[in-house]
Short mmCIF file of C-alpha atoms and ligand atoms in Angstrom, two decimals:
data_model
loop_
_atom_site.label_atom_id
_atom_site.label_comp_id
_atom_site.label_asym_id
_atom_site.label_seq_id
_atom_site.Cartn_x
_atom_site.Cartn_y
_atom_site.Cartn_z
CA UNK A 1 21.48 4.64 -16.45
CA UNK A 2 21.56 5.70 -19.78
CA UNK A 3 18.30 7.71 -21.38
CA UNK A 4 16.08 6.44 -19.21
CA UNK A 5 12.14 6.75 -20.15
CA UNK A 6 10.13 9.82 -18.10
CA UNK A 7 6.98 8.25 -16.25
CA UNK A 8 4.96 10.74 -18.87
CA UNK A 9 6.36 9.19 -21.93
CA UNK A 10 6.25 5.73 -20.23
CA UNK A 11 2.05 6.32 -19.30
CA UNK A 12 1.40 7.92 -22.42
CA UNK A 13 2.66 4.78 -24.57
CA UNK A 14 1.90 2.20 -21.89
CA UNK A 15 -1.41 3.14 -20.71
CA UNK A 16 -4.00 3.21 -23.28
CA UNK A 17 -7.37 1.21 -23.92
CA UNK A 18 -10.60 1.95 -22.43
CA UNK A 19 -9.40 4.29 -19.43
CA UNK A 20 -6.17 5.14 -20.90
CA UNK A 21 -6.78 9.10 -21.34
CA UNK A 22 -8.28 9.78 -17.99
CA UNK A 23 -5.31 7.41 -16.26
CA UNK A 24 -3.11 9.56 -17.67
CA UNK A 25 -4.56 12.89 -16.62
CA UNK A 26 -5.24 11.53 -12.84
CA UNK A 27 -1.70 9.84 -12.68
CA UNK A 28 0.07 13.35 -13.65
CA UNK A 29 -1.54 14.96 -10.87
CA UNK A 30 -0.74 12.02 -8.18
CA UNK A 31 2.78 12.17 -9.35
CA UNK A 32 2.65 15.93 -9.03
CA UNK A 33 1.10 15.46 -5.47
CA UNK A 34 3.93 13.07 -4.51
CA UNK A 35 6.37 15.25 -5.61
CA UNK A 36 5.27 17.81 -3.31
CA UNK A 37 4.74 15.46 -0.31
CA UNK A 38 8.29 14.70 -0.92
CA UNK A 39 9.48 18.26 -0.96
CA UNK A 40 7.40 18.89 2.65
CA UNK A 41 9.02 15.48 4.06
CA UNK A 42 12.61 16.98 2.90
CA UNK A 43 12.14 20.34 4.62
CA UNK A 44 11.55 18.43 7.68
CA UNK A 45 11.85 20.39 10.99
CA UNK A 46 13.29 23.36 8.97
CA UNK A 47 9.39 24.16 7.42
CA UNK A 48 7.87 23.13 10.99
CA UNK A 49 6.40 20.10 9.70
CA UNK A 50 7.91 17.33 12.39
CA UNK A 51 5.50 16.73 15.26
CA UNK A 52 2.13 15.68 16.51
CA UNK A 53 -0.98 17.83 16.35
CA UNK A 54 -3.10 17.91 18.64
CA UNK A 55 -5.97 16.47 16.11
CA UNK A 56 -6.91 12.85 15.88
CA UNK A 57 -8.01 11.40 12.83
CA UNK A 58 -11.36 9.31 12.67
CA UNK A 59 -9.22 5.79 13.61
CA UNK A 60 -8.42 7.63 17.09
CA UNK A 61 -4.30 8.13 16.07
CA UNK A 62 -2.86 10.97 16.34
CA UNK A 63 -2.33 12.87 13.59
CA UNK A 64 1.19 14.24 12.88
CA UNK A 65 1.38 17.74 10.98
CA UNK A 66 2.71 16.12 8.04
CA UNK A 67 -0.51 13.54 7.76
CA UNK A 68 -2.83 16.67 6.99
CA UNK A 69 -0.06 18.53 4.94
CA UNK A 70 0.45 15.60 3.03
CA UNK A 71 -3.62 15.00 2.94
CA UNK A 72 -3.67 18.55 1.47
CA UNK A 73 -1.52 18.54 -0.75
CA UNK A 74 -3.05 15.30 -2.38
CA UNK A 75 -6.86 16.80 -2.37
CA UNK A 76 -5.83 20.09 -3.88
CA UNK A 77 -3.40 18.03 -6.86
CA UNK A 78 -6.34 14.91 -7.52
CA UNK A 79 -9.24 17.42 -8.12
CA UNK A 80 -7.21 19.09 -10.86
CA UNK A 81 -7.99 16.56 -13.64
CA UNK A 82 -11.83 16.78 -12.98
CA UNK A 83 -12.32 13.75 -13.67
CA UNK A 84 -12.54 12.40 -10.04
CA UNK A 85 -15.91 11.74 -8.25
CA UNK A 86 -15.33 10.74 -4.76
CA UNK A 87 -12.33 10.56 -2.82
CA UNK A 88 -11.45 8.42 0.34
CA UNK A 89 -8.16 9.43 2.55
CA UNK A 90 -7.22 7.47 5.45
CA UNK A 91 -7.20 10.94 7.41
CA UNK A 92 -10.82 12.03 6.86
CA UNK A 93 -13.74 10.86 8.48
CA UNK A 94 -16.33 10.73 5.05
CA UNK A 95 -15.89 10.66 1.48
CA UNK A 96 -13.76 13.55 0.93
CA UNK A 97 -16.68 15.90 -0.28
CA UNK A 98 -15.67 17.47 -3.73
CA UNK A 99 -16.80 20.85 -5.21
CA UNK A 100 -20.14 20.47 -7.43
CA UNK A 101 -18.45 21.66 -10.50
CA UNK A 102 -15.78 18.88 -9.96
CA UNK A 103 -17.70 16.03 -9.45
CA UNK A 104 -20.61 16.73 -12.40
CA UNK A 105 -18.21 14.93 -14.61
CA UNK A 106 -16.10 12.49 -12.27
CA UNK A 107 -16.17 9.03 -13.15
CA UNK A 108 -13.31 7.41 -11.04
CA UNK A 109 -13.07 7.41 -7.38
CA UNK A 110 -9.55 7.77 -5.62
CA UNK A 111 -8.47 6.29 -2.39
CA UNK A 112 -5.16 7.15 -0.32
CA UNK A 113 -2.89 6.82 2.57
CA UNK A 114 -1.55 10.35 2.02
CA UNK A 115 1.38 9.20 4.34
CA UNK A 116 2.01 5.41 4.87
CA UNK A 117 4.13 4.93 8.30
CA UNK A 118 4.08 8.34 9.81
CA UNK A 119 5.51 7.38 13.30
CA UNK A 120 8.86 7.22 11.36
CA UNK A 121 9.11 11.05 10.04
CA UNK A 122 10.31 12.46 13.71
CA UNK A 123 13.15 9.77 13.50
CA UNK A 124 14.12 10.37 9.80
CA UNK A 125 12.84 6.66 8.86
CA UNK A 126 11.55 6.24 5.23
CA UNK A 127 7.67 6.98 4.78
CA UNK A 128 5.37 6.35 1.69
CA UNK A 129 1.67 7.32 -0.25
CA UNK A 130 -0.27 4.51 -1.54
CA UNK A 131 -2.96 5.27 -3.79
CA UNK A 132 -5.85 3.31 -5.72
CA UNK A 133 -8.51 4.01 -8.02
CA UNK A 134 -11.81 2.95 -9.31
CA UNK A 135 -14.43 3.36 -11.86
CA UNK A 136 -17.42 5.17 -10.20
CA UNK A 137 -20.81 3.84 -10.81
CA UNK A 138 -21.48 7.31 -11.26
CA UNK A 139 -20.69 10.88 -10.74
CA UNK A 140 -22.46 11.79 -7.38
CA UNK A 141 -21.61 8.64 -5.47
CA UNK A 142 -22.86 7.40 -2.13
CA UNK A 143 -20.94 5.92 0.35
CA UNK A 144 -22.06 2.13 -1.10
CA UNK A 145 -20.24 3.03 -4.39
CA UNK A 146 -17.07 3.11 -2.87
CA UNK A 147 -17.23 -0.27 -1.23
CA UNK A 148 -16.04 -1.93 -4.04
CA UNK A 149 -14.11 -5.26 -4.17
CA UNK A 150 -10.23 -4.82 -4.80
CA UNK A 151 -10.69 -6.81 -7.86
CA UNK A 152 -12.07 -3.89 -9.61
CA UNK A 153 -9.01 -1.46 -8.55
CA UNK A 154 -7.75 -0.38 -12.64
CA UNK A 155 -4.51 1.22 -11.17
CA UNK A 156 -2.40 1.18 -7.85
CA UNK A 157 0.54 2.67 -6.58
CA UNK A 158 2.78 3.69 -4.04
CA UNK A 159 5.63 6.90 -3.72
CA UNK A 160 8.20 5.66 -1.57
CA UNK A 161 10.14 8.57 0.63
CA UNK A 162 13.19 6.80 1.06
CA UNK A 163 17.64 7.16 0.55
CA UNK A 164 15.53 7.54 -3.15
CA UNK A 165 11.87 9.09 -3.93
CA UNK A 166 10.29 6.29 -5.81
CA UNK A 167 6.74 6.12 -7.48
CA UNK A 168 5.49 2.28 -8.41
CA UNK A 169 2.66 1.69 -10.49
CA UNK A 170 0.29 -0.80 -12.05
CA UNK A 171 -2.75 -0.77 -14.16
CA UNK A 172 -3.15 -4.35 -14.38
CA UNK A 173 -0.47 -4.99 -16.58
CA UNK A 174 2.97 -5.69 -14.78
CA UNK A 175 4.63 -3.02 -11.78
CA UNK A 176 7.06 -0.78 -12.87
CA UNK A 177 9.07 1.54 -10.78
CA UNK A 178 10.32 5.07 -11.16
CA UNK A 179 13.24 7.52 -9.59
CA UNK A 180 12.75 10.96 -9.05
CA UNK A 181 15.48 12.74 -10.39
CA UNK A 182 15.74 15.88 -8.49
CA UNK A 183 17.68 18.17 -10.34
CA UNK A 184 14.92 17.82 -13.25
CA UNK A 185 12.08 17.20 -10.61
CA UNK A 186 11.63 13.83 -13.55
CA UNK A 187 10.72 10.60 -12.71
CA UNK A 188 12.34 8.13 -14.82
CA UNK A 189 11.82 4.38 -15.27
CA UNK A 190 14.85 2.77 -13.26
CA UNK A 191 12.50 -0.58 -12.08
CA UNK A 192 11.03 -1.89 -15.48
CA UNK A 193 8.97 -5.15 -14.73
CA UNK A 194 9.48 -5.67 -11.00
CA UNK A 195 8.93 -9.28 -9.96
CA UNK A 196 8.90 -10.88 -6.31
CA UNK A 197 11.40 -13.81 -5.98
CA UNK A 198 9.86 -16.91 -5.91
CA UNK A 199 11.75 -18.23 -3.01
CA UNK A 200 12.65 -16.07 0.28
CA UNK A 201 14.83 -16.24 3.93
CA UNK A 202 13.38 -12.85 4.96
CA UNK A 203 9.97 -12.26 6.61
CA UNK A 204 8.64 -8.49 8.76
CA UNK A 205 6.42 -8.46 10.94
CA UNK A 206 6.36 -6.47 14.37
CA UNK A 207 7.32 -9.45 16.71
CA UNK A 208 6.61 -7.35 19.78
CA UNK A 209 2.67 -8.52 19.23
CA UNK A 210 3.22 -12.61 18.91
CA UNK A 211 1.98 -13.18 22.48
CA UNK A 212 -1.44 -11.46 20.64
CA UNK A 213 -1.28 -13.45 17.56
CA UNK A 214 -3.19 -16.64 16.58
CA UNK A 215 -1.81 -20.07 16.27
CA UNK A 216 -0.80 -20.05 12.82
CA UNK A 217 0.65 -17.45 12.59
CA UNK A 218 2.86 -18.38 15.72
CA UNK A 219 3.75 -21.63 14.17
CA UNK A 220 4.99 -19.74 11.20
CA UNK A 221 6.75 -17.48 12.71
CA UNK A 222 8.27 -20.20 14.90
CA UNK A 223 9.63 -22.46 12.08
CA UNK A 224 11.32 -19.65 10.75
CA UNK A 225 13.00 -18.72 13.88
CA UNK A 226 13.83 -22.49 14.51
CA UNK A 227 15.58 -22.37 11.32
CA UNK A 228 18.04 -24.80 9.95
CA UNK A 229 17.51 -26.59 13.07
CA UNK A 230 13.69 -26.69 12.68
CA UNK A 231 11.03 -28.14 9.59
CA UNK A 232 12.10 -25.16 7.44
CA UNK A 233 15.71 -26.32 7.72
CA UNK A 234 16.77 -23.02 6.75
CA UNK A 235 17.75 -19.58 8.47
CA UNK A 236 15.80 -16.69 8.29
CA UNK A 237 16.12 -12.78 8.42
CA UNK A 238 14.19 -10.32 9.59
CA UNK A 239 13.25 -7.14 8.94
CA UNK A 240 10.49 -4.03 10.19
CA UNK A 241 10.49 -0.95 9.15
CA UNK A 242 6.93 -0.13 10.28
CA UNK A 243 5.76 1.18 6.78
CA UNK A 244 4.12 -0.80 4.48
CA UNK A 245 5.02 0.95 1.38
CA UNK A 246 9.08 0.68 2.64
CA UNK A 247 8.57 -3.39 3.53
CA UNK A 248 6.57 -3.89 -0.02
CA UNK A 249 9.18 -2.04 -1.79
CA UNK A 250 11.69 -4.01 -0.39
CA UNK A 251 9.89 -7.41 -1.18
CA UNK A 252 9.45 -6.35 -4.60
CA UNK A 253 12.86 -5.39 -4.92
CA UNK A 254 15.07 -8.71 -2.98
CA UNK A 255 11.75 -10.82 -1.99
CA UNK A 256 10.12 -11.71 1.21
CA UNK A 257 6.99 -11.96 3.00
CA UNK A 258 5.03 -9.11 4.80
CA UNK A 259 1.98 -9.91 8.06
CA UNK A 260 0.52 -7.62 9.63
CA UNK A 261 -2.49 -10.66 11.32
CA UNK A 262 -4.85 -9.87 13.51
CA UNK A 263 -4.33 -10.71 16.56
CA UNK A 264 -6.47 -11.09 19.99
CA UNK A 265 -6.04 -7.15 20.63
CA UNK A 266 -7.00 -5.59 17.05
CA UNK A 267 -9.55 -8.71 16.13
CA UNK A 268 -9.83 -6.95 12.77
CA UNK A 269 -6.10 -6.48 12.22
CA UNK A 270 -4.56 -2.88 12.13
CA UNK A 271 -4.28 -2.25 7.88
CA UNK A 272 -7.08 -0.53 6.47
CA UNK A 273 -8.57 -2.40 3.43
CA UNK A 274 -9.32 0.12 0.67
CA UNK A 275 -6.30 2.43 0.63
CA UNK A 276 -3.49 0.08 2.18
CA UNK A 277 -4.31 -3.46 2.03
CA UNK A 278 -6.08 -3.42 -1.66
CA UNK A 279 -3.46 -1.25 -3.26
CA UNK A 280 -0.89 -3.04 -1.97
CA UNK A 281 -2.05 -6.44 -2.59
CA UNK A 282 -2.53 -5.85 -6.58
CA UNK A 283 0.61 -4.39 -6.86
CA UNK A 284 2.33 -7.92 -5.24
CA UNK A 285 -0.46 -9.93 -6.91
CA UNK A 286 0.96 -8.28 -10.49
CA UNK A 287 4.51 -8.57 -9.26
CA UNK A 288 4.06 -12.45 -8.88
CA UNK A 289 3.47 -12.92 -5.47
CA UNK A 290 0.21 -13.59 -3.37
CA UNK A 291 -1.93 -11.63 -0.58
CA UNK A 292 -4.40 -13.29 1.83
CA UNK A 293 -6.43 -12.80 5.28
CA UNK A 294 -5.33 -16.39 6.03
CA UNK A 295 -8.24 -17.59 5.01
CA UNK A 296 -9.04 -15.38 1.78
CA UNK A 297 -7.61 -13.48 -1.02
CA UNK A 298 -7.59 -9.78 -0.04
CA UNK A 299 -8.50 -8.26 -3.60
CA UNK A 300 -11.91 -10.58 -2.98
CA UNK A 301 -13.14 -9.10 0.34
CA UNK A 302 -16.32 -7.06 0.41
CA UNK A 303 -15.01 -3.39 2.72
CA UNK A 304 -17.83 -3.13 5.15
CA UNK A 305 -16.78 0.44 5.52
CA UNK A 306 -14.72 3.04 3.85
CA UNK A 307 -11.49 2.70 6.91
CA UNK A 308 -12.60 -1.34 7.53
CA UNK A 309 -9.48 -2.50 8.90
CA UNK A 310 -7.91 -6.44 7.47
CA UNK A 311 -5.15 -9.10 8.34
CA UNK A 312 -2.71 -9.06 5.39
CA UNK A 313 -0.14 -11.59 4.95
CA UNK A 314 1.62 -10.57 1.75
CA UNK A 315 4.69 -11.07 -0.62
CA UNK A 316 6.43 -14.68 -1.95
CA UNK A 317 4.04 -16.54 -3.07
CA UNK A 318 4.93 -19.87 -1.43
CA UNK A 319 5.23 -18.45 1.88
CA UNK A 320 1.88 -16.94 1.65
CA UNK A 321 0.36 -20.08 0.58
CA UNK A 322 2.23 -21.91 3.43
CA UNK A 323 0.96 -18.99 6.01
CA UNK A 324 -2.74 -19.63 4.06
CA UNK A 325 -2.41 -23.63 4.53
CA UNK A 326 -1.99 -23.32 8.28
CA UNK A 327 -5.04 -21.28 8.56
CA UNK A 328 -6.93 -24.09 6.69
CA UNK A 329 -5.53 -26.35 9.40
CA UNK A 330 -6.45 -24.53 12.35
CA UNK A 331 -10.39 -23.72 10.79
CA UNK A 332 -10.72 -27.80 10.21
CA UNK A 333 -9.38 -28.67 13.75
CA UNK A 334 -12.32 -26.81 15.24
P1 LIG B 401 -0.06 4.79 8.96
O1 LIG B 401 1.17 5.57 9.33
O2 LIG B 401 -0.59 5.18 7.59
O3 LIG B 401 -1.12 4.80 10.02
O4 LIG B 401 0.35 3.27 8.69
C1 LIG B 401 1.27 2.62 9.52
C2 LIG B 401 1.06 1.15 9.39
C3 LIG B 401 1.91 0.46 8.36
O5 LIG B 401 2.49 1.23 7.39
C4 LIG B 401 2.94 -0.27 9.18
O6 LIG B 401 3.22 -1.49 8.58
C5 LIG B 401 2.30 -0.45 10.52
O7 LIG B 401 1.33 0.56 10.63
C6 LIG B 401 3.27 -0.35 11.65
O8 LIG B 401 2.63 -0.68 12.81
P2 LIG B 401 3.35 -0.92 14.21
O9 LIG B 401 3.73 0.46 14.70
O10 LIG B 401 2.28 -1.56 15.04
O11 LIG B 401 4.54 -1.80 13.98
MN1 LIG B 402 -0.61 3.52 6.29
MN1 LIG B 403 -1.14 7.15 6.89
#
């Protein structure tokens, strides 16, 4: 590419307005915590950092030693701007509790998935971060303060740890994508204006759970495997990675269609609203494509809890609207 933008440059003309400074100064020390997530995932088994602990985090999973490195690694980097209040990681119990000097002028709360798809690091499979924030009501938050719809998110994001390290972004304005370079440790804007395709052959979801699932998602799932043969009367592809941040990235790159329902094991689903499903879902939301329960639009659910868990079918539009219509179906048969 030739003279690509840096993602400073890029922020410091792009992002401006109302929260424009402190976005700035909270998104240069993300970026710098991503860039040293990715620098733990490449040392791999040479630092020691492949493996299980023996830890669980509050969700019951095990917690692998690169979950709390990479946890680390992001506290430490997000309290350097001082200008965040509360934070929420998928692999702490509470509301991250900040120093008092820190928080006496925080106004934005942060929420993360330090590492999206962690089962995948012992087998060398591309992992991810996804990040949100929000404006705090105010600078010592409560645990209510953080339950905020994802409507209100004013930035989102994801790195991706993949053949590439790549850092996506919006504010509310568009996604754009970045490439770490890493003989200048830069990340440059390769990904200007990502858009989902409006039309898709290629749906993920982990088919090992479909005699779990409900009926429309079955029924989807079976016209696409019926194929040209079936109502669809085209083939499909498949695909599962099992990491979010790795299937979004590769919807927002070639298109395609993302569910992770419930299903009559996890009756809530298995994605955790504020720091998966939310992010996630404004990033495809400002990419053109949709995000729904089945019977709601994600970025409108009230979180009854900090880790509240969701169904999210997400990606191409139209296929999400399709998956959406059959839920409206089933809920008017009963
Ligand atoms: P995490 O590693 O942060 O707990 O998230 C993993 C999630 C998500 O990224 C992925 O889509 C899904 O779990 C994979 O689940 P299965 O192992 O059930 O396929
Ligand atoms: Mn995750
Ligand atoms: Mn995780």
């Amino acid at each position: 590419m030739k003279n690509p933008i840096n993602i400073t440059e890029f922020l410091s003309q792009h992002i401006q307005g109302e929260h424009g400074v402190a976005l700035n100064a909270m998104l240069g020390d993300v970026i710098s915590a991503c860039k040293k997530i990715a620098v733990a995932i490449d040392a791999g088994a040479l630092a020691g950092n492949m493996g299980s602990l023996a830890s669980e985090n509050v969700q019951g999973e095990v917690q692998k030693a690169l979950d709390v490195i990479s946890n680390d690694i992001f506290v430490e980097a997000a309290l350097q701007s001082g200008l965040v209040a509360g934070m929420v990681s998928e692999e702490v119990d509470a509301p991250v509790a900040l120093a008092e000097k820190t928080r006496q002028h925080g106004q934005y709360l942060l929420m993360f998935d330090p590492l999206d798809g962690s089962s995948n690091v012992n087998v060398n499979i591309s992992v991810g971060t996804i990040f949100s924030i929000l404006k705090s009501p105010n600078n010592q938050p409560e645990l209510a303060d953080f339950l905020q719809l994802g409507t209100e998110q004013i930035c989102a994001g994801y790195a991706l740890y993949g053949t590439s390290t790549m850092f996506v972004l919006t504010t509310g304005n568009g996604v754009n994508g970045f490439t770490l370079d890493v003989k200048t440790n830069e990340f440059y804007l390769t990904h200007p204006n990502m858009r989902i395709a409006a039309e898709t052959q290629e749906f993920a979801i982990n088919m090992s759970n479909y005699r779990f699932w409900n009926e429309p998602i079955q029924r989807y799932i079976d016209e696409c495997l019926q194929g040209e043969e079936g109502d669809r009367k085209k083939d499909f592809n498949m695909r599962w990675v099992a990491s979010m941040v790795a299937e979004v990235h590769r919807i927002l790159v070639r298109g395609g269609v993302f569910m992770y329902p419930s299903d009559s094991k996890s009756k809530s689903g298995k994605l955790r609203l504020m720091y998966e499903a939310n992010p996630m879902s404004f990033i495809v939301e400002q990419a053109g494509g949709a995000a729904t329960t089945g019977l709601q639009r994600i970025l409108e659910v009230k979180p009854n809890g900090i880790h509240a868990r969701i169904p999210v079918m997400m990606g191409c539009k139209k296929e999400v609207e399709r998956i959406a219509a059959y839920h409206q179906v089933k809920s008017k048969r009963k």
